[in-house]
mmCIF file of C-alpha atoms in Angstrom:
data_model
loop_
_atom_site.group_PDB
_atom_site.id
_atom_site.type_symbol
_atom_site.label_atom_id
_atom_site.label_comp_id
_atom_site.label_asym_id
_atom_site.label_seq_id
_atom_site.Cartn_x
_atom_site.Cartn_y
_atom_site.Cartn_z
ATOM 1 C CA MET A 98 -18.390 -25.065 1.501
ATOM 2 C CA LYS A 99 -20.380 -22.226 3.044
ATOM 3 C CA SER A 100 -20.613 -20.183 0.434
ATOM 4 C CA SER A 101 -21.798 -22.741 -2.099
ATOM 5 C CA ARG A 102 -24.302 -23.718 0.323
ATOM 6 C CA GLN A 103 -25.308 -21.279 0.690
ATOM 7 C CA SER A 104 -25.822 -20.457 -2.935
ATOM 8 C CA VAL A 105 -28.516 -23.957 -3.495
ATOM 9 C CA ILE A 106 -30.143 -22.472 -0.036
ATOM 10 C CA LEU A 107 -30.645 -19.324 -2.087
ATOM 11 C CA ASP A 108 -31.674 -21.220 -5.133
ATOM 12 C CA ILE A 109 -33.804 -23.432 -3.018
ATOM 13 C CA ILE A 110 -35.867 -21.371 -1.937
ATOM 14 C CA ALA A 111 -36.689 -19.548 -5.433
ATOM 15 C CA GLU A 112 -37.407 -22.594 -6.196
ATOM 16 C CA GLN A 113 -39.844 -23.702 -3.821
ATOM 17 C CA ASP A 114 -42.307 -22.382 -0.021
ATOM 18 C CA ILE A 115 -39.520 -22.848 2.407
ATOM 19 C CA GLU A 116 -41.735 -22.780 5.970
ATOM 20 C CA THR A 117 -39.803 -24.323 8.610
ATOM 21 C CA GLN A 118 -35.534 -24.413 9.259
ATOM 22 C CA ASN A 119 -36.397 -28.792 8.993
ATOM 23 C CA GLN A 120 -37.829 -28.042 6.146
ATOM 24 C CA LEU A 121 -34.637 -26.830 4.900
ATOM 25 C CA MET A 122 -32.463 -29.280 6.109
ATOM 26 C CA ASP A 123 -34.372 -31.652 4.010
ATOM 27 C CA ALA A 124 -34.392 -29.538 0.999
ATOM 28 C CA LEU A 125 -30.298 -29.416 1.413
ATOM 29 C CA SER A 126 -30.403 -33.673 2.224
ATOM 30 C CA ARG A 127 -32.094 -34.391 -1.254
ATOM 31 C CA ARG A 128 -29.455 -32.147 -3.083
ATOM 32 C CA GLY A 129 -26.555 -34.088 -1.078
ATOM 33 C CA ILE A 130 -25.655 -31.244 1.829
ATOM 34 C CA LYS A 131 -25.494 -32.282 5.084
ATOM 35 C CA SER A 132 -26.489 -29.557 7.566
ATOM 36 C CA THR A 133 -27.171 -29.090 11.776
ATOM 37 C CA GLN A 134 -30.150 -26.660 13.002
ATOM 38 C CA ALA A 135 -27.612 -24.505 14.593
ATOM 39 C CA THR A 136 -25.860 -24.287 10.798
ATOM 40 C CA VAL A 137 -29.047 -23.669 9.190
ATOM 41 C CA SER A 138 -30.347 -20.955 11.354
ATOM 42 C CA ARG A 139 -26.377 -19.176 10.924
ATOM 43 C CA ASP A 140 -26.891 -19.408 6.853
ATOM 44 C CA ILE A 141 -30.490 -17.743 7.541
ATOM 45 C CA LYS A 142 -29.223 -14.734 9.448
ATOM 46 C CA GLU A 143 -26.012 -13.913 7.213
ATOM 47 C CA LEU A 144 -28.135 -14.333 4.244
ATOM 48 C CA ARG A 145 -30.718 -11.769 5.624
ATOM 49 C CA LEU A 146 -33.332 -14.497 4.885
ATOM 50 C CA VAL A 147 -36.974 -13.543 5.982
ATOM 51 C CA LYS A 148 -40.239 -14.895 5.668
ATOM 52 C CA GLU A 149 -43.318 -13.409 3.936
ATOM 53 C CA LEU A 150 -46.666 -14.705 4.016
ATOM 54 C CA SER A 151 -47.002 -16.125 0.870
ATOM 55 C CA PRO A 152 -50.410 -15.604 -1.896
ATOM 56 C CA GLU A 153 -51.477 -19.186 -0.114
ATOM 57 C CA GLY A 154 -51.404 -18.243 2.899
ATOM 58 C CA ARG A 155 -48.067 -20.121 4.341
ATOM 59 C CA TYR A 156 -45.600 -18.176 5.384
ATOM 60 C CA ARG A 157 -42.669 -18.515 3.506
ATOM 61 C CA TYR A 158 -38.943 -17.641 3.250
ATOM 62 C CA ILE A 159 -36.986 -14.862 0.560
ATOM 63 C CA SER A 160 -34.932 -13.438 0.875
ATOM 64 C CA ALA A 161 -34.719 -9.776 1.983
ATOM 65 C CA ALA A 162 -35.767 -6.976 -0.313
ATOM 66 C CA ARG A 163 -32.555 -4.974 0.823
ATOM 67 C CA ASP A 164 -30.445 -1.702 -1.799
ATOM 68 C CA GLU A 165 -26.913 -2.636 -1.084
ATOM 69 C CA SER A 166 -26.602 0.968 -3.329
ATOM 70 C CA ALA A 167 -28.688 2.701 -0.942
ATOM 71 C CA ASP A 168 -27.157 1.569 2.083
ATOM 72 C CA HIS A 169 -23.958 2.199 0.232
ATOM 73 C CA SER A 170 -24.686 5.601 -0.338
ATOM 74 C CA LEU A 171 -25.502 6.410 2.778
ATOM 75 C CA ARG A 172 -22.287 5.052 4.357
ATOM 76 C CA LEU A 173 -20.718 7.101 1.333
ATOM 77 C CA ARG A 174 -22.152 10.415 2.403
ATOM 78 C CA LYS A 175 -21.582 10.037 6.065
ATOM 79 C CA ILE A 176 -18.187 9.095 5.769
ATOM 80 C CA PHE A 177 -17.687 11.835 3.041
ATOM 81 C CA ARG A 178 -19.319 14.546 5.313
ATOM 82 C CA GLU A 179 -17.068 13.085 8.325
ATOM 83 C CA SER A 180 -13.785 12.836 6.824
ATOM 84 C CA VAL A 181 -13.442 14.168 3.521
ATOM 85 C CA THR A 182 -11.237 18.201 3.710
ATOM 86 C CA SER A 183 -11.108 19.428 -0.045
ATOM 87 C CA LEU A 184 -11.334 17.449 -3.269
ATOM 88 C CA VAL A 185 -10.174 18.533 -6.563
ATOM 89 C CA VAL A 186 -10.345 17.101 -10.846
ATOM 90 C CA ALA A 187 -7.237 16.187 -12.283
ATOM 91 C CA GLN A 188 -8.354 14.639 -15.717
ATOM 92 C CA ASN A 189 -9.659 11.455 -15.740
ATOM 93 C CA ILE A 190 -7.629 10.810 -11.471
ATOM 94 C CA ILE A 191 -10.509 12.514 -8.096
ATOM 95 C CA VAL A 192 -7.699 13.875 -5.763
ATOM 96 C CA ILE A 193 -9.949 13.844 -2.417
ATOM 97 C CA LYS A 194 -7.785 15.385 0.881
ATOM 98 C CA THR A 195 -9.459 13.057 4.210
ATOM 99 C CA LEU A 196 -8.696 13.831 8.360
ATOM 100 C CA PRO A 197 -5.290 11.801 8.853
ATOM 101 C CA GLY A 198 -6.867 8.042 8.273
ATOM 102 C CA LEU A 199 -9.510 8.347 6.932
ATOM 103 C CA ALA A 200 -8.698 8.251 2.835
ATOM 104 C CA ASP A 201 -9.215 4.065 3.392
ATOM 105 C CA ALA A 202 -11.429 4.045 4.496
ATOM 106 C CA ALA A 203 -13.281 5.825 2.033
ATOM 107 C CA CYS A 204 -11.982 4.076 -0.264
ATOM 108 C CA SER A 205 -12.891 0.997 0.898
ATOM 109 C CA THR A 206 -16.785 2.680 0.985
ATOM 110 C CA LEU A 207 -16.031 3.574 -3.010
ATOM 111 C CA ASP A 208 -14.861 -0.190 -3.699
ATOM 112 C CA GLY A 209 -17.795 -1.755 -2.384
ATOM 113 C CA MET A 210 -20.528 -0.252 -4.574
ATOM 114 C CA ASP A 211 -21.111 -0.147 -8.564
ATOM 115 C CA ILE A 212 -19.943 3.729 -9.603
ATOM 116 C CA PRO A 213 -20.396 3.329 -13.048
ATOM 117 C CA ASN A 214 -16.403 4.427 -14.888
ATOM 118 C CA LEU A 215 -14.893 3.554 -11.281
ATOM 119 C CA ALA A 216 -11.336 1.952 -12.385
ATOM 120 C CA GLY A 217 -10.022 2.158 -9.234
ATOM 121 C CA THR A 218 -9.069 3.262 -5.816
ATOM 122 C CA LEU A 219 -5.798 3.993 -4.009
ATOM 123 C CA ALA A 220 -5.477 5.036 0.109
ATOM 124 C CA GLY A 221 -2.587 6.558 2.102
ATOM 125 C CA ASP A 222 -2.957 7.988 5.219
ATOM 126 C CA ASP A 223 -4.897 11.608 3.940
ATOM 127 C CA THR A 224 -5.185 11.803 0.363
ATOM 128 C CA ALA A 225 -7.371 8.960 -1.420
ATOM 129 C CA PHE A 226 -6.980 8.425 -6.090
ATOM 130 C CA LEU A 227 -10.216 7.563 -7.900
ATOM 131 C CA ALA A 228 -8.825 7.003 -11.255
ATOM 132 C CA MET A 229 -12.036 7.060 -13.339
ATOM 133 C CA MET A 230 -12.507 5.783 -17.358
ATOM 134 C CA ASP A 231 -12.065 8.995 -18.280
ATOM 135 C CA ASN A 232 -11.975 13.378 -17.512
ATOM 136 C CA GLU A 233 -16.211 13.368 -18.093
ATOM 137 C CA SER A 234 -16.662 10.652 -15.924
ATOM 138 C CA ALA A 235 -14.539 11.966 -13.056
ATOM 139 C CA GLU A 236 -16.454 16.051 -13.254
ATOM 140 C CA LEU A 237 -19.324 14.077 -13.109
ATOM 141 C CA PHE A 238 -18.938 11.962 -9.905
ATOM 142 C CA CYS A 239 -16.376 15.292 -8.653
ATOM 143 C CA ARG A 240 -19.968 17.216 -8.793
ATOM 144 C CA GLU A 241 -21.805 14.411 -6.860
ATOM 145 C CA ILE A 242 -19.468 14.499 -4.394
ATOM 146 C CA GLU A 243 -19.233 17.729 -4.094
ATOM 147 C CA ALA A 244 -22.941 17.791 -3.789
ATOM 148 C CA MET A 245 -23.106 14.889 -0.914
ATOM 149 C CA LEU A 246 -20.747 17.706 1.339
#
């Protein structure tokens, strides 16, 4: 229910200028979705909607322009700098050694990113395995990781 309501909210603000939460509630109601002001307020926060000045001089809700890949890249860089002790490429597999207990954080961050040719990750306590689609992709990504360190 929540995700479908939030999807409709994104559709609404893409199709029309919505200035207030009440206008958004009315637009939702016209689409058959009853919602309280508190729920709409939480949705706005969770969707990271912001108000911008429209060309007509009125404010409207828009989806915040966030570069998620940049956020992930910064997070990955921090995790790797603080936790990776070594890495090696074995054909299409990258083996990353971390401080104890941190391999899962490294894999979780990698899984959340859109990394070309990454087939999947597997984490132990202090060892992470990254399966790449081919040897060349593994070599290339390993060099990127080394550059982060």
